mmCIF file of C-alpha atoms in Angstrom:
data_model
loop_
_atom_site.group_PDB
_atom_site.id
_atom_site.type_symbol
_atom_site.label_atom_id
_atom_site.label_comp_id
_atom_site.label_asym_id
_atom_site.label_seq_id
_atom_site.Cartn_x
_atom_site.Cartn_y
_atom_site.Cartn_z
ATOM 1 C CA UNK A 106 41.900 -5.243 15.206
ATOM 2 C CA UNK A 107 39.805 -6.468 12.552
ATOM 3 C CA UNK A 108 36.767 -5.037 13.155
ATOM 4 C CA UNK A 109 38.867 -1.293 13.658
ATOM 5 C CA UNK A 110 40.226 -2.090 10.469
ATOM 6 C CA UNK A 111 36.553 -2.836 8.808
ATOM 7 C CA UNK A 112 35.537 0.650 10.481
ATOM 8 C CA UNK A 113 38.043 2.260 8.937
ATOM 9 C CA UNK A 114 37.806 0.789 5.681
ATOM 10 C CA UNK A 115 34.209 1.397 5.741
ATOM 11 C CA UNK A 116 34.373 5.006 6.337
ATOM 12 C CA UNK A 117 36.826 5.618 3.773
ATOM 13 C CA UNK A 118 34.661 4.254 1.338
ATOM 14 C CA UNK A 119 31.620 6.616 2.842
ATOM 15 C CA UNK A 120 33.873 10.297 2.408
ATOM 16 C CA UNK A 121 34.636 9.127 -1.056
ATOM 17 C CA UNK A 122 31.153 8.826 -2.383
ATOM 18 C CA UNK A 123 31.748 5.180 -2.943
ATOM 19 C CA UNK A 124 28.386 3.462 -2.625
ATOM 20 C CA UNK A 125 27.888 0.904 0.174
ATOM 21 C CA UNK A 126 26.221 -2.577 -1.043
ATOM 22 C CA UNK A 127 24.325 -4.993 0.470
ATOM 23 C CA UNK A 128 26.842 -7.783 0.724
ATOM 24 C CA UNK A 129 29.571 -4.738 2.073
ATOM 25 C CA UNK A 130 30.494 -5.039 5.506
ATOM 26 C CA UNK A 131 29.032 -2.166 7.548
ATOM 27 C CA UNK A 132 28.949 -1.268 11.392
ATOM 28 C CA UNK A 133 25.874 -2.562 13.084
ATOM 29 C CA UNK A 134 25.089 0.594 14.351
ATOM 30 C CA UNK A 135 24.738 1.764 10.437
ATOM 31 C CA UNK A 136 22.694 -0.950 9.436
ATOM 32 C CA UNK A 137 20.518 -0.499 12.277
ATOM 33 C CA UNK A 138 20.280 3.341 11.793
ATOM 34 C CA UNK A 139 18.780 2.890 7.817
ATOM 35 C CA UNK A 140 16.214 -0.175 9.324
ATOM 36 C CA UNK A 141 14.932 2.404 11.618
ATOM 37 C CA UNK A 142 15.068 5.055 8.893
ATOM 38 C CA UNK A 143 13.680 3.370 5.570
ATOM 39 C CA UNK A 144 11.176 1.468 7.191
ATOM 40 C CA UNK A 145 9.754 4.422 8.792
ATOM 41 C CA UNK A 146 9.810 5.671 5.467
ATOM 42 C CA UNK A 147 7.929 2.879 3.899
ATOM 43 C CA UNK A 148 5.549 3.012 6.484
ATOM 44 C CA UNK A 149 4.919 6.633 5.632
ATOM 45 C CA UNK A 150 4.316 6.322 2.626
ATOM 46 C CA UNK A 151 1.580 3.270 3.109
ATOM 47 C CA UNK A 152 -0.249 5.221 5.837
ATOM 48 C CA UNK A 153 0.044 8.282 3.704
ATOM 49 C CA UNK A 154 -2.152 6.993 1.517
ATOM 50 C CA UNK A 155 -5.225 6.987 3.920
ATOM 51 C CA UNK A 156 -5.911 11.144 4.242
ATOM 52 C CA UNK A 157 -6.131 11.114 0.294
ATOM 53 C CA UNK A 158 -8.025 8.012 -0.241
ATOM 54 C CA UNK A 159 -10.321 9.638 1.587
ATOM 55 C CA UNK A 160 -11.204 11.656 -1.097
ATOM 56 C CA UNK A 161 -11.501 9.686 -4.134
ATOM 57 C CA UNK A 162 -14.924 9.053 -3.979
ATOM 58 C CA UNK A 163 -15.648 12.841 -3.129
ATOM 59 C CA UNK A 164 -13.233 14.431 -6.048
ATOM 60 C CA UNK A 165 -15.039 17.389 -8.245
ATOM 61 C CA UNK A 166 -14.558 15.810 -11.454
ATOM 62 C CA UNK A 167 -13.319 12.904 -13.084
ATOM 63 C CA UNK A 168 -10.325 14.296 -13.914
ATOM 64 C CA UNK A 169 -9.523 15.406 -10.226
ATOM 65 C CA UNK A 170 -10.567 11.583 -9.166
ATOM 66 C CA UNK A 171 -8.247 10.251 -12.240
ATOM 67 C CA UNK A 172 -5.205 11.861 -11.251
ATOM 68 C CA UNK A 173 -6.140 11.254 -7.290
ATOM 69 C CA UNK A 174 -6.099 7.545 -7.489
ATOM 70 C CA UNK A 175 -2.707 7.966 -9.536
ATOM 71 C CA UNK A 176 -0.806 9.768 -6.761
ATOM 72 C CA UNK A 177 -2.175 6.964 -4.176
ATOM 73 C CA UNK A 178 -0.993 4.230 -6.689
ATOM 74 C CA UNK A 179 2.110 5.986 -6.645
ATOM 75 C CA UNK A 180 2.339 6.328 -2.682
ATOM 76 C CA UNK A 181 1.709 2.627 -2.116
ATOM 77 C CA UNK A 182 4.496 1.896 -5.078
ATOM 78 C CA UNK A 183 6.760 4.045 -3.207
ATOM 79 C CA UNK A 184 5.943 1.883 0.310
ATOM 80 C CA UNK A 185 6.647 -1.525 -2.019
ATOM 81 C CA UNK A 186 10.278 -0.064 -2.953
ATOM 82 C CA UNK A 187 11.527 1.543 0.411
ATOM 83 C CA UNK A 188 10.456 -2.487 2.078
ATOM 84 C CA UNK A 189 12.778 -3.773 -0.859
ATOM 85 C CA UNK A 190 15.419 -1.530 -0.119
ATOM 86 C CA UNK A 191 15.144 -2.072 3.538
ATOM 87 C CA UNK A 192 14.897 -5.702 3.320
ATOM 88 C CA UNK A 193 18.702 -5.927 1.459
ATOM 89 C CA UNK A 194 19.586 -4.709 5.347
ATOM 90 C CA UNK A 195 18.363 -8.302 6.347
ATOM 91 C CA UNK A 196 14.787 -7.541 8.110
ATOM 92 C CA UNK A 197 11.862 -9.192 6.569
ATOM 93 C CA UNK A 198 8.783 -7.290 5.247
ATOM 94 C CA UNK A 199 6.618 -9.216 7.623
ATOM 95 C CA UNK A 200 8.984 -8.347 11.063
ATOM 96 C CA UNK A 201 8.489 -4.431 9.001
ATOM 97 C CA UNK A 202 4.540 -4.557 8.880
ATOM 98 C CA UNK A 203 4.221 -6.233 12.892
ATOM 99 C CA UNK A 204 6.200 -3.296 14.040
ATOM 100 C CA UNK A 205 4.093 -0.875 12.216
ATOM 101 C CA UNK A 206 0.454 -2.418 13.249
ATOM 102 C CA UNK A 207 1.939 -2.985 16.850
ATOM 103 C CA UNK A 208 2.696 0.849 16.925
ATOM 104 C CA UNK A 209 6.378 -0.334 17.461
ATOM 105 C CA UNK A 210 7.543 1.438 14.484
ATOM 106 C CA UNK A 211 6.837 5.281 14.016
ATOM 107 C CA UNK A 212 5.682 7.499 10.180
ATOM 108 C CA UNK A 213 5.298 10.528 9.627
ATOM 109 C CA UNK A 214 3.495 12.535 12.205
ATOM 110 C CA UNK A 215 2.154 14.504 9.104
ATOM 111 C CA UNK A 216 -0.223 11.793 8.679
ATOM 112 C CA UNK A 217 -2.114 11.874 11.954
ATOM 113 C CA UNK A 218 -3.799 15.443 10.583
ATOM 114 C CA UNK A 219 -7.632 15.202 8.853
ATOM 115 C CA UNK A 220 -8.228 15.703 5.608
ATOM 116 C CA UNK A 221 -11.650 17.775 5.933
ATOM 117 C CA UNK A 222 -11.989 19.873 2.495
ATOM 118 C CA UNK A 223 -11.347 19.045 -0.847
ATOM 119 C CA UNK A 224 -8.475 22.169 -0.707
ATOM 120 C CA UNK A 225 -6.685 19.572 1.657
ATOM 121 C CA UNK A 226 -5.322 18.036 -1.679
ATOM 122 C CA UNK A 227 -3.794 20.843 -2.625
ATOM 123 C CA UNK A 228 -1.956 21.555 0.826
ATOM 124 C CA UNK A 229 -0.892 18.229 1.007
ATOM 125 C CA UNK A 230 0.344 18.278 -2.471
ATOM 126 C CA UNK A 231 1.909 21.590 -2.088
ATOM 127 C CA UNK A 232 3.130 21.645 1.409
ATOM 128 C CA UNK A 233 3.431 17.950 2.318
ATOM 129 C CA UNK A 234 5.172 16.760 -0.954
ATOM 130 C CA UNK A 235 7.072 19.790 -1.275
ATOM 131 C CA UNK A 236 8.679 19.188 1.838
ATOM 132 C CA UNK A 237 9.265 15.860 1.239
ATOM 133 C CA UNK A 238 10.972 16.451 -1.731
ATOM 134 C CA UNK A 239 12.845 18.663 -0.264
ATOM 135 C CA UNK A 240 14.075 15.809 2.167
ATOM 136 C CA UNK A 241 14.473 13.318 -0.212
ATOM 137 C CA UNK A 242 16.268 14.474 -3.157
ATOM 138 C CA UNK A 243 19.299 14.604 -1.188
ATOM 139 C CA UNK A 244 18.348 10.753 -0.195
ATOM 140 C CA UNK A 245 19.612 10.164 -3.969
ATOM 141 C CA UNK A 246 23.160 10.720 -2.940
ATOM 142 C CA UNK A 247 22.406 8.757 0.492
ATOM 143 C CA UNK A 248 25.773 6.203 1.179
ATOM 144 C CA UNK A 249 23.476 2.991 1.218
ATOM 145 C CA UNK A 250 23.538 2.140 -2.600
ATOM 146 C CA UNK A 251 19.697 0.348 -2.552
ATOM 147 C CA UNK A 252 18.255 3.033 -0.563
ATOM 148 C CA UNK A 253 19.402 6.102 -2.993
ATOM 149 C CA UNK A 254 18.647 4.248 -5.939
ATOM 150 C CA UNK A 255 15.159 3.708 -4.900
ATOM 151 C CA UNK A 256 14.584 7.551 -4.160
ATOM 152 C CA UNK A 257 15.736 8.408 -7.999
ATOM 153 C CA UNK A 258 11.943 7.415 -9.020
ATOM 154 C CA UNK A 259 10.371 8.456 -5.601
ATOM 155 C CA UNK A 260 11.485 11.929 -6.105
ATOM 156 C CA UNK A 261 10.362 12.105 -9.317
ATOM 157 C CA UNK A 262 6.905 10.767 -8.928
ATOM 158 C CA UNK A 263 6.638 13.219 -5.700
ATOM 159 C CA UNK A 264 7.623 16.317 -7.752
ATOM 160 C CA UNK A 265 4.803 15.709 -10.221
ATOM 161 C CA UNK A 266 2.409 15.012 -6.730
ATOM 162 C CA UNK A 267 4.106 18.457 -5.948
ATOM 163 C CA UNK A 268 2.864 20.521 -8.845
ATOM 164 C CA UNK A 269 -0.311 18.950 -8.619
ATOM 165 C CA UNK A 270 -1.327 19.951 -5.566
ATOM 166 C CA UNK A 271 -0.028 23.441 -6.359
ATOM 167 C CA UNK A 272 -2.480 23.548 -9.228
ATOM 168 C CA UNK A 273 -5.538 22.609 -7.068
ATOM 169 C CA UNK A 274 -4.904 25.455 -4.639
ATOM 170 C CA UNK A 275 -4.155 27.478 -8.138
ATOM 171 C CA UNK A 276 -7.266 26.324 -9.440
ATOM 172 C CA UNK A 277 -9.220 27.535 -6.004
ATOM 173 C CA UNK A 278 -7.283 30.664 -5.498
ATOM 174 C CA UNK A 279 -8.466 32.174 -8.529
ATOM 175 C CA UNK A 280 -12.241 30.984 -7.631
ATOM 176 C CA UNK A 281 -15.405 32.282 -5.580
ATOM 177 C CA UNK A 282 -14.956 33.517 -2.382
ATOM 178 C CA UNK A 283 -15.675 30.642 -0.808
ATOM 179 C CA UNK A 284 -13.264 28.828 -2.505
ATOM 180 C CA UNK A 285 -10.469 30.992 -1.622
ATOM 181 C CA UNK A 286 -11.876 30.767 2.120
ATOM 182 C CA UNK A 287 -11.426 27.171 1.727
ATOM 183 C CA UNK A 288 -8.006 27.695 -0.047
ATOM 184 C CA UNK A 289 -6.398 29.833 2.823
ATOM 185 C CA UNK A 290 -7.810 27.135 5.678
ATOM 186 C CA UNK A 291 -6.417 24.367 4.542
ATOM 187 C CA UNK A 292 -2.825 26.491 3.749
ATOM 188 C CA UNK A 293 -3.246 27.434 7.457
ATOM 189 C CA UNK A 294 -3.658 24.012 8.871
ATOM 190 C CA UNK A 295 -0.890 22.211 7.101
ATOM 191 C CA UNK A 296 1.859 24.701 7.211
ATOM 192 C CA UNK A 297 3.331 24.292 10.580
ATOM 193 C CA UNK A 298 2.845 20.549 10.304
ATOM 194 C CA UNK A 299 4.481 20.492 7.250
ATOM 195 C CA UNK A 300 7.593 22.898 8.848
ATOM 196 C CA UNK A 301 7.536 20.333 11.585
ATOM 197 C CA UNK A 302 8.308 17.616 9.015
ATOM 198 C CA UNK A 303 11.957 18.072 8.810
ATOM 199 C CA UNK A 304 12.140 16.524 12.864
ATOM 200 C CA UNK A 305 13.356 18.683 16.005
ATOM 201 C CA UNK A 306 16.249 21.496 16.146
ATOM 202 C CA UNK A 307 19.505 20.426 14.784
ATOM 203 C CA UNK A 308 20.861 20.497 18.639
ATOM 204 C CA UNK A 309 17.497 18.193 19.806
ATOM 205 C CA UNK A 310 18.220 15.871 16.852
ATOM 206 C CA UNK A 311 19.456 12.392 18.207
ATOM 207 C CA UNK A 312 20.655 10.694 15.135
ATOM 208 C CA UNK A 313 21.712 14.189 12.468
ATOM 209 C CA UNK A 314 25.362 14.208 13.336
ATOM 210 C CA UNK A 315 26.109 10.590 12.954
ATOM 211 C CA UNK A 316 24.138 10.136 9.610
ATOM 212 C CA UNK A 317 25.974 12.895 8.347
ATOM 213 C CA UNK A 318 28.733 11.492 8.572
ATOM 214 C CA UNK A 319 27.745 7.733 7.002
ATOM 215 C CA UNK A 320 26.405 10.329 4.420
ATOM 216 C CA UNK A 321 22.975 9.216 4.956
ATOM 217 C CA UNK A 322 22.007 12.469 5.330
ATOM 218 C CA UNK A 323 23.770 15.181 3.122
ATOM 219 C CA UNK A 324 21.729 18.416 5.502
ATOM 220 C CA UNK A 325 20.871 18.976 8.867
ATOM 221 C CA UNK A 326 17.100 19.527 9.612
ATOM 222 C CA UNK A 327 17.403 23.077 10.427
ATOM 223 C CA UNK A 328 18.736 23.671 6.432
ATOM 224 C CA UNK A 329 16.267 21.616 4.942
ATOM 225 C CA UNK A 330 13.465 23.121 6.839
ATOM 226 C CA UNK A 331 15.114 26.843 5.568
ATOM 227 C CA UNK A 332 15.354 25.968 2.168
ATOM 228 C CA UNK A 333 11.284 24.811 2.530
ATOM 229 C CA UNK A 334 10.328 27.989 4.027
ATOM 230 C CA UNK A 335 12.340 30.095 1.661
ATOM 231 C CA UNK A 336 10.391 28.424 -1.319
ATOM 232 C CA UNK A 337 7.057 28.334 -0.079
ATOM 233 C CA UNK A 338 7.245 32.302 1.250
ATOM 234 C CA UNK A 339 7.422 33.056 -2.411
ATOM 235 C CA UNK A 340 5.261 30.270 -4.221
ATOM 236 C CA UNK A 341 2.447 31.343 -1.684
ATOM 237 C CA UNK A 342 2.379 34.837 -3.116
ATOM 238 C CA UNK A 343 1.320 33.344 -6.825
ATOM 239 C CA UNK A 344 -1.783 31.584 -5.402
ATOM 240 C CA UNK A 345 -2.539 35.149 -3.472
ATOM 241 C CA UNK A 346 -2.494 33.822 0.041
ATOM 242 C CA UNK A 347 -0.226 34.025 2.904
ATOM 243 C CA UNK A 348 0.978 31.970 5.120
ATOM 244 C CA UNK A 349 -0.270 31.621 8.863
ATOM 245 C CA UNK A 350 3.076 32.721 10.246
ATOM 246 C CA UNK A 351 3.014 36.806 11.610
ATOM 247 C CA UNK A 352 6.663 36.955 12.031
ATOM 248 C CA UNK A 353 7.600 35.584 8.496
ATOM 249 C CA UNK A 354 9.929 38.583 6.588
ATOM 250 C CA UNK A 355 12.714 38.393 4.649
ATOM 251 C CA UNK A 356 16.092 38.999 6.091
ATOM 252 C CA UNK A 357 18.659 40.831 3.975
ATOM 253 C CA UNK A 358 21.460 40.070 6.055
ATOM 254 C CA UNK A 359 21.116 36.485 6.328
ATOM 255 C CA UNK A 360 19.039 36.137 2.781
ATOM 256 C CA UNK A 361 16.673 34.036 4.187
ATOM 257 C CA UNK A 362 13.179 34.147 5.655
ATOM 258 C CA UNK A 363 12.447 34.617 9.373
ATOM 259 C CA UNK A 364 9.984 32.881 10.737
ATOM 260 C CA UNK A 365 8.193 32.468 13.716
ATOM 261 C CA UNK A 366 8.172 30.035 16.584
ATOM 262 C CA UNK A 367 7.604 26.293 15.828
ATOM 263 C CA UNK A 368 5.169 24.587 18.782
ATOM 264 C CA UNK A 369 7.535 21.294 19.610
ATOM 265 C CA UNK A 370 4.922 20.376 22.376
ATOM 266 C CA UNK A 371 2.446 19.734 19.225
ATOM 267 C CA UNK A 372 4.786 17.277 17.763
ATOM 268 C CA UNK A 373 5.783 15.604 20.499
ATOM 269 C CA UNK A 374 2.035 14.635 21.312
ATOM 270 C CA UNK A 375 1.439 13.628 17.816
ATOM 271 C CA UNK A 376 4.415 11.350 17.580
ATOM 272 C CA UNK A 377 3.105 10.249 21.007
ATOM 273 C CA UNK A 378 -0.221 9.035 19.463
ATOM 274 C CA UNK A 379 -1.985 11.683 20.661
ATOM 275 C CA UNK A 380 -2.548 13.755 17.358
ATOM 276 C CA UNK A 381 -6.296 13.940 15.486
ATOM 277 C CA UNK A 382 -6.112 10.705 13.493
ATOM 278 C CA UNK A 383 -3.440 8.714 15.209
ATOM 279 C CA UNK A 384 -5.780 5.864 16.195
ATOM 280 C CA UNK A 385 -7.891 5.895 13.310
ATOM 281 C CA UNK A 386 -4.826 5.603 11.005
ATOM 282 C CA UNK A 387 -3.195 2.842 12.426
ATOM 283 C CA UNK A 388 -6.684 1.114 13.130
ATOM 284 C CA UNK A 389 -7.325 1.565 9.171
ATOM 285 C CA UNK A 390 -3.930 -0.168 8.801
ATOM 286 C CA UNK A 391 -4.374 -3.190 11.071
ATOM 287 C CA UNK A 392 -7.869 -3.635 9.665
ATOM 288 C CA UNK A 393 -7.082 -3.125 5.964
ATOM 289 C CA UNK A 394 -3.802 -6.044 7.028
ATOM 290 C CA UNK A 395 -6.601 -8.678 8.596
ATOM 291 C CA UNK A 396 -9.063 -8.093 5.069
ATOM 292 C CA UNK A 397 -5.941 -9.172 3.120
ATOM 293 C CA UNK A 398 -4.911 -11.949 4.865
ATOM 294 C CA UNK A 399 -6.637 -14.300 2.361
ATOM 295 C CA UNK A 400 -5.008 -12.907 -1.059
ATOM 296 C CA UNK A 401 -1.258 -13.066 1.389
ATOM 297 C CA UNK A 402 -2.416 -16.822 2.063
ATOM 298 C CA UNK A 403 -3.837 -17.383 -1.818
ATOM 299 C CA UNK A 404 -0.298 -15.788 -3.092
ATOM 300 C CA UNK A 405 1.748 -17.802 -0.985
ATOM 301 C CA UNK A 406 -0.309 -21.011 -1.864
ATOM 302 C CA UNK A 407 0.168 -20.365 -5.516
ATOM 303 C CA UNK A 408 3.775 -19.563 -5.303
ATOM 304 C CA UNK A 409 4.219 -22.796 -4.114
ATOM 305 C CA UNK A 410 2.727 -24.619 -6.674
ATOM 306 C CA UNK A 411 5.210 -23.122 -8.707
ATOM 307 C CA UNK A 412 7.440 -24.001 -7.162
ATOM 308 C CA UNK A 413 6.249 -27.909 -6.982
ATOM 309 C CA UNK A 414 6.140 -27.541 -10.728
ATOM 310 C CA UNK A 415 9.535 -25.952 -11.357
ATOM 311 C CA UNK A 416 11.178 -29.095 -9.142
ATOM 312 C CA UNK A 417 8.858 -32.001 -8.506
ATOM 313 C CA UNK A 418 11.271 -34.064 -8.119
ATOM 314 C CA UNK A 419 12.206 -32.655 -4.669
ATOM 315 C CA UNK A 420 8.381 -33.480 -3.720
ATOM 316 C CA UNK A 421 8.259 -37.193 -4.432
ATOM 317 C CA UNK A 422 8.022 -39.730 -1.882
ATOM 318 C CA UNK A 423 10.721 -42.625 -1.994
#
């Protein structure tokens, strides 16, 4: 009776907006649902870093490698916070990191795609971002109080990656020719990945209905992936390109784009591992882990020396 009585009370709290805490009681199933969901998160945002590191040392100008370095700053900074939030759920960052170099724990699949021209920025900026944001804004309002609060400053660090990217494709759009060549490629490689971002079809979907209604989620995949397209089909006409989708038009009746077919098989395989960079990702991860095992051990040593020093007496022999 008690625990149909915590259920209750628990969802009661959920439909009126009231925040769940860390010290709250939840259902297990709801705790285990945001592990799975902000650590995947986290993860994302570490391994994101990799396809844009790869360009610092290549960037045209200082400027372009100033503001580069910033946004992967900013993605590892976002990583730090989402392990915080995920860690009030009772996991530790270490169980967090073992999943992810053990390929236990899944990211993005949007970051198992090369990076191979400098335009690349600007689609990932522009496409990637953009549809992140438009996933995670509504992660503000998410039920879990630690989890929303930590996407107020994500979101707004990823909207200024957002119009950054846009102004690198800007930028190259209004360039040579070969410059808008290289402009139009990368907007053709990263646009169905990016539409693949929001997950499967609302009726494939596993875990959409019962997030919804912990309030996790606030929209199904299917509306968040409309609301993308329906942006980008009229952004993409200011940088005078188009996107690589035949069967995009607008529909009067339903006031939204059309669009063609999405290619689920491709996402499967990629979430499978078997995408362009899957392997040399998470290789990059678990080396980039063993290379900092030293300044982990050097941290941990000098923490507790502090410690010794805040409370020696604890430390002395009889």
């Amino acid at each position: 009776m008690a625990l149909a009585e915590n259920e209750l009370s628990f969802q009661e709290k959920v439909d009126q907006d009231i925040r769940i805490e860390p010290k709250d009681w939840m259902p297990d199933a709801y705790r285990k649902t945001l592990i799975r969901q902000i650590s995947q998160h986290a993860h994302s945002e570490i391994v994101g870093m990799l396809p844009e590191a790869n360009w610092i040392t290549r960037a045209p100008s200082l400027k372009r490698k100033a503001t580069l370095i910033a946004k992967v700053q900013d993605e590892a900074g976002h990583g730090l916070y989402l392990y915080s939030a995920a860690e009030t759920m009772g996991i530790s960052r270490e169980e967090m990191v073992d999943q992810l170099l053990s390929g236990k724990a899944k990211y993005s699949s949007i970051f198992n795609y090369p990076t191979i021209t400098w335009a690349d920025m600007g689609a990932i900026g522009w496409l990637v971002d953009g549809a992140a944001i438009m996933n995670q804004v509504p992660l503000c309002r998410a039920s879990y109080g630690p989890y929303a609060r930590a996407m107020v400053r994500i979101c707004k660090e990823e909207s200024f990656h957002q119009r950054q990217g846009f102004e690198i494709l800007l930028v190259l759009s209004k360039g040579s020719e070969a410059q808008r060549r290289m402009c139009q490629d990368a907007i053709d490689r990263w646009w169905w990945p990016s539409v693949m971002m929001f997950g499967p079809n609302d009726e494939a979907s596993p875990h959409t209905a019962q997030s919804m209604r912990w309030k996790i989620k606030r929209f199904t995949n299917d509306e968040l992936r409309q609301r993308f397209i329906d942006v980008c089909a009229e952004q993409v006409k200011l940088l005078g390109m188009r996107l690589p989708d035949d069967l995009l038009k607008w529909n009067e009746e339903r006031q939204h784009y059309d669009f063609g077919p999405i290619d689920w098989e491709e996402l499967r395989q990629v979430i499978s591992g078997n995408g362009p960079c899957n392997k040399e990702r998470l290789a990059a991860r678990v080396q980039a882990h063993a290379d900092g095992a030293w300044v982990r051990e050097a941290a941990m040593a000098h923490a507790g020396k502090r410690a010794q020093r805040a409370a020696p007496d604890q430390y002395k022999v009889a």
